[in-house]
């Protein structure tokens, strides 16, 4: 363990900080650029977000045969009635104009015979999912948002900067503390408001479809600052990701089943009809658990996704990225069944926020996967997340304009000195701890949980936690600390919820749908463990 005392500097001036560069962050920043100076802080490159990984598409009630009420009821039903109706209404009603706007900005959604092509996905009562370049929808949306953001003079970037913590003064969020990933230099950034759009924490599990960036940094930072984390037990496991020893669990879009892809067990039997009337197009939580049961029954590590009957040219045109990626791993999906297994995919829970992104901390807003405004309930309807990022990114931006936390020039020195008290530490082996944690979460806190498995996980984490205490200052170390804190919150929420609902399944409490359980779990960091407060300064 190395120890040195860190030095902090005051960074560039901004009115608004946006942490994260996925759809929610970019859309929020573009909106905010009309109102002041915006700084987008992003770890790694600005292109590495979960949004950019999204294949299937974006759900929106824009087709002739659809309407927002149907989209609303599908969203609430897929969420097992736990979703907040006001948030779901906002999503489906504001979604169409957000998408029209994106089209006007240059997004090329796929068309058939000159009309937008709406695909089918699980639990949608209509064909409602727009896509781009077949299976690269997130990539296309991010391309357009990045181009748009680039044109706004008031937007500046802090790429390759890792946000270590929020800057909390007198109970308000007044900015953030960041470390430059290349030089290690530490900066304090102050702003009227901070919008957290850091996405989820799929990387807390050994198998995930998420980008390597999804380490729950926003959840952990907000938690340490005193925000409430809500519904953390609801982690969506995507039913179909590639299962090969040689490959990461690459996502195989639900739209493959929407186009007629079939799930087969080890013996080659179609099994979904035995689990749900909608078979392959049942809600995601049901398909993922059905796969899990088939795997357990046949002691197999995967099942198969069969698209071979869809035809060679259709597959190559409709799923070009998936086709090419599988081919790289020596699987020709036009001829072979694809080995698939579930993987952690999306967090329905997160930083508790209202429909305008507001949290309980003045000056802190949250949007996208980082936020939990209750729109998804216990299980997200497929392809609702890109829409969520657009709709709630804009709303959080509008809220941010009403915030006014700033630190006066004369108080800045005291902030800097209060930060530079704890000697800097580094972890002995961040990689090892990270891998052990991910394995533990997958084995004990995955698709099927019990009180015993959760208890075992909690005991392990309690034993590991002392290792991540103190002033860690590299991205690798801080990510492990954040993942560990998020893991504890998931486990505590999952222990508390002694029933099974949506994506949260406890085999010791398999019963579900009891109205007594239509409540939300909430976790807040004990006051004594929150961020060391900066001195009581006057906020002007
Ligand atoms: C998929 O294409 O299956 C992922 C889309 C989503 O998570 O909504």
mmCIF file of C-alpha atoms in Angstrom, residues 21 55 71-72 80 94 118 173 198 223 227 232 247 255 287 299 316 345 384 411 454 463 513 524:
data_model
loop_
_atom_site.group_PDB
_atom_site.id
_atom_site.type_symbol
_atom_site.label_atom_id
_atom_site.label_comp_id
_atom_site.label_asym_id
_atom_site.label_seq_id
_atom_site.Cartn_x
_atom_site.Cartn_y
_atom_site.Cartn_z
ATOM 1 C CA UNK A 21 -21.851 10.569 -21.990
ATOM 2 C CA UNK A 55 -28.654 -3.029 -30.341
ATOM 3 C CA UNK A 71 -47.249 1.746 -24.725
ATOM 4 C CA UNK A 72 -48.139 2.958 -21.226
ATOM 5 C CA UNK A 80 -45.369 -6.022 -12.645
ATOM 6 C CA UNK A 94 -43.015 12.836 -24.458
ATOM 7 C CA UNK A 118 -41.194 -1.000 -36.296
ATOM 8 C CA UNK A 173 -24.297 19.394 -4.242
ATOM 9 C CA UNK A 198 -23.503 7.477 -15.275
ATOM 10 C CA UNK A 223 -25.080 7.142 -1.960
ATOM 11 C CA UNK A 227 -29.005 10.411 -1.737
ATOM 12 C CA UNK A 232 -31.660 -1.831 -6.097
ATOM 13 C CA UNK A 247 -15.862 -14.569 -25.818
ATOM 14 C CA UNK A 255 -35.253 -8.445 -31.701
ATOM 15 C CA UNK A 287 -37.569 -15.741 -20.466
ATOM 16 C CA UNK A 299 -26.933 -29.364 -16.097
ATOM 17 C CA UNK A 316 -26.956 -10.694 -42.604
ATOM 18 C CA UNK A 345 -28.056 -6.128 -18.341
ATOM 19 C CA UNK A 384 -37.621 1.578 -23.197
ATOM 20 C CA UNK A 411 -14.333 29.966 0.232
ATOM 21 C CA UNK A 454 -27.468 -13.278 -0.033
ATOM 22 C CA UNK A 463 -14.804 -8.946 5.057
ATOM 23 C CA UNK A 513 -47.639 -10.162 -6.734
ATOM 24 C CA UNK A 524 -29.449 5.571 2.405
#
